[in-house]
Amino acid sequence: MAYVYPNCVSVVLWEGGRIRLNPDQKWPADDPFVTARPEFFSAEPRMVASSPGYAPVERATAAPGETRRARRPKQSKPAAQADSSESNE
């Protein structure tokens, strides 16, 4: 059975009643409300749960044969050097 997921938080009037939609719900794709109002649903869930503290880790080094381009920020002159160079002119 295929499922779809609401893409919004909403209360929709339908056939004399109210349908409450929340992105953490899972609906059968062949449900009469889903087929009548497909604009409220998507094939993929809008929110995906993960364990607390999970974050993907970036690679700090380049893979063999991979080149990376990084620019180092220009360092500005310290304020004391800038003032003394202006006064010598």
XYZ file of N, CA and C in Angstrom:
267
model
N 0.845 -1.174 0.000
C 0.000 0.000 0.000
C 0.893 1.240 0.000
N 0.560 2.200 -0.830
C 1.301 3.455 -0.913
C 0.717 4.450 0.092
N 1.594 5.301 0.587
C 1.174 6.314 1.552
C 1.589 7.695 1.066
N 0.870 8.708 1.519
C 1.203 10.104 1.258
C 1.208 10.847 2.591
N 1.798 12.035 2.575
C 1.998 12.802 3.806
C 1.461 14.219 3.614
N 0.718 14.755 4.587
C 0.259 16.146 4.485
C 1.454 17.098 4.385
N 1.316 18.131 3.549
C 2.405 19.096 3.389
C 2.132 20.407 4.133
N 1.136 20.402 5.033
C 0.826 21.606 5.804
C 0.087 21.219 7.082
N -0.039 22.197 7.971
C -0.877 22.043 9.157
C -2.153 22.805 8.841
N -3.269 22.094 8.862
C -4.504 22.733 8.429
C -5.716 21.969 8.948
N -6.849 22.656 8.962
C -8.145 22.027 9.198
C -8.956 22.319 7.941
N -9.414 21.255 7.291
C -10.110 21.383 6.013
C -11.548 20.901 6.183
N -12.489 21.709 5.693
C -13.892 21.288 5.699
C -14.096 20.348 4.519
N -14.689 19.174 4.821
C -14.913 18.192 3.766
C -16.107 17.334 4.118
N -17.074 17.304 3.219
C -18.288 16.518 3.370
C -18.965 16.705 4.737
N -19.113 17.958 5.143
C -19.814 18.281 6.369
C -19.015 18.092 7.643
N -17.768 17.730 7.544
C -16.930 17.546 8.730
C -15.610 18.282 8.590
N -14.788 18.140 9.570
C -13.465 18.775 9.569
C -12.389 17.704 9.546
N -11.411 17.900 8.688
C -10.270 17.000 8.598
C -9.055 17.777 9.087
N -8.394 17.260 10.094
C -7.192 17.909 10.631
C -5.966 17.279 9.964
N -5.116 18.145 9.422
C -3.902 17.689 8.750
C -2.678 18.149 9.520
N -1.724 17.279 9.633
C -0.472 17.569 10.315
C 0.639 16.820 9.577
N 1.790 17.445 9.326
C 2.847 16.785 8.554
C 3.369 15.485 9.147
N 3.117 15.205 10.414
C 3.618 13.947 10.978
C 2.633 12.791 10.787
N 1.552 13.019 10.039
C 0.585 11.965 9.754
C 0.969 11.201 8.484
N 0.459 9.985 8.370
C 0.651 9.178 7.167
C -0.734 8.731 6.714
N -1.078 9.013 5.444
C -2.398 8.702 4.913
C -2.273 7.685 3.779
N -3.223 6.752 3.655
C -3.243 5.858 2.496
C -3.472 6.674 1.220
N -2.717 6.403 0.183
C -2.812 7.176 -1.059
C -4.180 7.036 -1.724
N -4.896 5.956 -1.452
C -6.204 5.768 -2.077
C -7.370 6.217 -1.185
N -7.085 6.936 -0.107
C -8.136 7.463 0.765
C -8.983 8.459 -0.036
N -10.307 8.456 0.143
C -11.171 9.372 -0.619
C -10.815 10.845 -0.437
N -10.438 11.252 0.764
C -10.049 12.656 0.974
C -8.766 12.977 0.223
N -7.817 12.076 0.220
C -6.540 12.294 -0.483
C -6.785 12.428 -1.980
N -7.603 11.563 -2.543
C -7.866 11.635 -3.982
C -8.677 12.871 -4.351
N -9.531 13.351 -3.420
C -10.323 14.549 -3.688
C -9.516 15.830 -3.533
N -8.528 15.847 -2.632
C -7.748 17.066 -2.345
C -6.242 16.777 -2.372
N -5.682 16.384 -3.507
C -4.271 16.006 -3.574
C -3.298 17.167 -3.314
N -3.774 18.410 -3.409
C -2.877 19.557 -3.178
C -2.381 19.634 -1.737
N -3.030 18.924 -0.833
C -2.613 18.926 0.573
C -1.591 17.841 0.904
N -1.198 17.032 -0.081
C -0.351 15.876 0.203
C 0.850 15.805 -0.732
N 1.891 15.131 -0.267
C 3.071 14.869 -1.090
C 3.506 13.425 -0.876
N 4.273 12.903 -1.818
C 4.726 11.513 -1.738
C 5.830 11.332 -0.699
N 6.545 12.406 -0.386
C 7.637 12.360 0.590
C 7.234 13.128 1.845
N 7.637 12.659 3.013
C 7.312 13.407 4.237
C 8.047 14.736 4.269
N 7.378 15.741 4.807
C 7.991 17.071 4.904
C 9.045 17.119 6.005
N 8.813 16.363 7.066
C 9.754 16.339 8.180
C 10.207 14.900 8.391
N 11.495 14.734 8.603
C 12.039 13.409 8.867
C 12.714 13.471 10.228
N 12.349 12.558 11.092
C 12.902 12.549 12.450
C 14.309 11.953 12.448
N 15.125 12.423 13.354
C 16.456 11.851 13.567
C 16.752 11.902 15.059
N 17.750 11.156 15.466
C 18.082 11.135 16.884
C 18.679 12.473 17.305
N 18.500 12.870 18.553
C 19.043 14.149 19.023
C 20.562 14.179 18.885
N 21.058 15.305 18.427
C 22.500 15.482 18.308
C 23.082 14.956 17.016
N 22.258 14.368 16.130
C 22.783 13.853 14.866
C 23.025 15.010 13.917
N 24.211 15.038 13.345
C 24.546 16.013 12.312
C 25.524 15.357 11.354
N 25.305 15.501 10.054
C 26.257 14.913 9.117
C 27.632 15.555 9.286
N 28.671 14.781 9.099
C 30.034 15.255 9.300
C 30.662 15.577 7.951
N 31.244 16.759 7.854
C 31.938 17.140 6.631
C 33.325 16.526 6.611
N 33.800 16.244 5.412
C 35.171 15.754 5.296
C 36.113 16.956 5.342
N 37.149 16.858 6.134
C 38.093 17.964 6.279
C 39.206 17.906 5.243
N 39.435 16.756 4.656
C 40.510 16.622 3.674
C 39.926 16.223 2.333
N 40.660 16.554 1.286
C 40.225 16.212 -0.064
C 40.495 14.736 -0.339
N 39.624 14.151 -1.131
C 39.812 12.763 -1.545
C 40.953 12.700 -2.562
N 41.562 11.547 -2.786
C 42.630 11.447 -3.783
C 42.152 11.944 -5.149
N 42.913 12.852 -5.717
C 42.579 13.425 -7.017
C 41.607 14.590 -6.962
N 41.062 14.893 -5.822
C 40.102 15.989 -5.680
C 40.846 17.273 -5.352
N 40.489 18.347 -6.021
C 41.088 19.646 -5.711
C 40.026 20.515 -5.062
N 40.453 21.283 -4.130
C 39.535 22.198 -3.442
C 40.055 23.604 -3.589
N 39.146 24.489 -3.724
C 39.516 25.898 -3.849
C 38.981 26.635 -2.632
N 39.878 27.165 -1.884
C 39.493 27.932 -0.706
C 40.266 29.235 -0.713
N 39.602 30.285 -0.420
C 40.261 31.588 -0.346
C 40.472 31.941 1.105
N 41.632 32.389 1.396
C 41.893 32.854 2.756
C 41.522 34.324 2.821
N 40.897 34.736 3.875
C 40.519 36.150 3.982
C 41.755 37.028 4.082
N 41.666 38.201 3.442
C 42.779 39.146 3.515
C 42.866 39.688 4.929
N 44.087 39.773 5.411
C 44.267 40.309 6.754
C 44.462 41.809 6.639
N 43.714 42.549 7.438
C 43.845 44.000 7.425
C 44.968 44.415 8.360
N 45.477 45.605 8.107
C 46.552 46.124 8.961
C 45.989 46.430 10.343
N 46.773 46.184 11.386
C 46.329 46.598 12.719
C 46.159 48.109 12.764
N 45.304 48.599 13.622
C 44.977 50.022 13.704
C 46.208 50.876 13.982
N 47.148 50.398 14.801
C 48.339 51.176 15.133
C 49.208 51.382 13.895
N 49.374 50.368 13.065
C 50.174 50.495 11.851
C 49.482 51.403 10.846
N 48.202 51.325 10.725
C 47.469 52.155 9.776
C 47.587 53.621 10.160
N 47.498 53.962 11.456
C 47.608 55.351 11.904
C 49.001 55.895 11.670
N 50.044 55.101 11.936
C 51.405 55.597 11.779
C 51.751 55.773 10.306
N 51.245 54.956 9.406
C 51.560 55.120 7.987
C 50.878 56.358 7.419
N 49.719 56.727 7.936
C 49.032 57.917 7.487
C 49.733 59.177 7.980
N 50.285 59.145 9.173
C 50.921 60.342 9.711
C 52.283 60.605 9.079
N 52.938 59.601 8.477
C 54.239 59.771 7.838
C 54.109 60.388 6.465
N 52.953 60.459 5.892
C 52.789 60.987 4.518
C 52.778 62.460 4.460
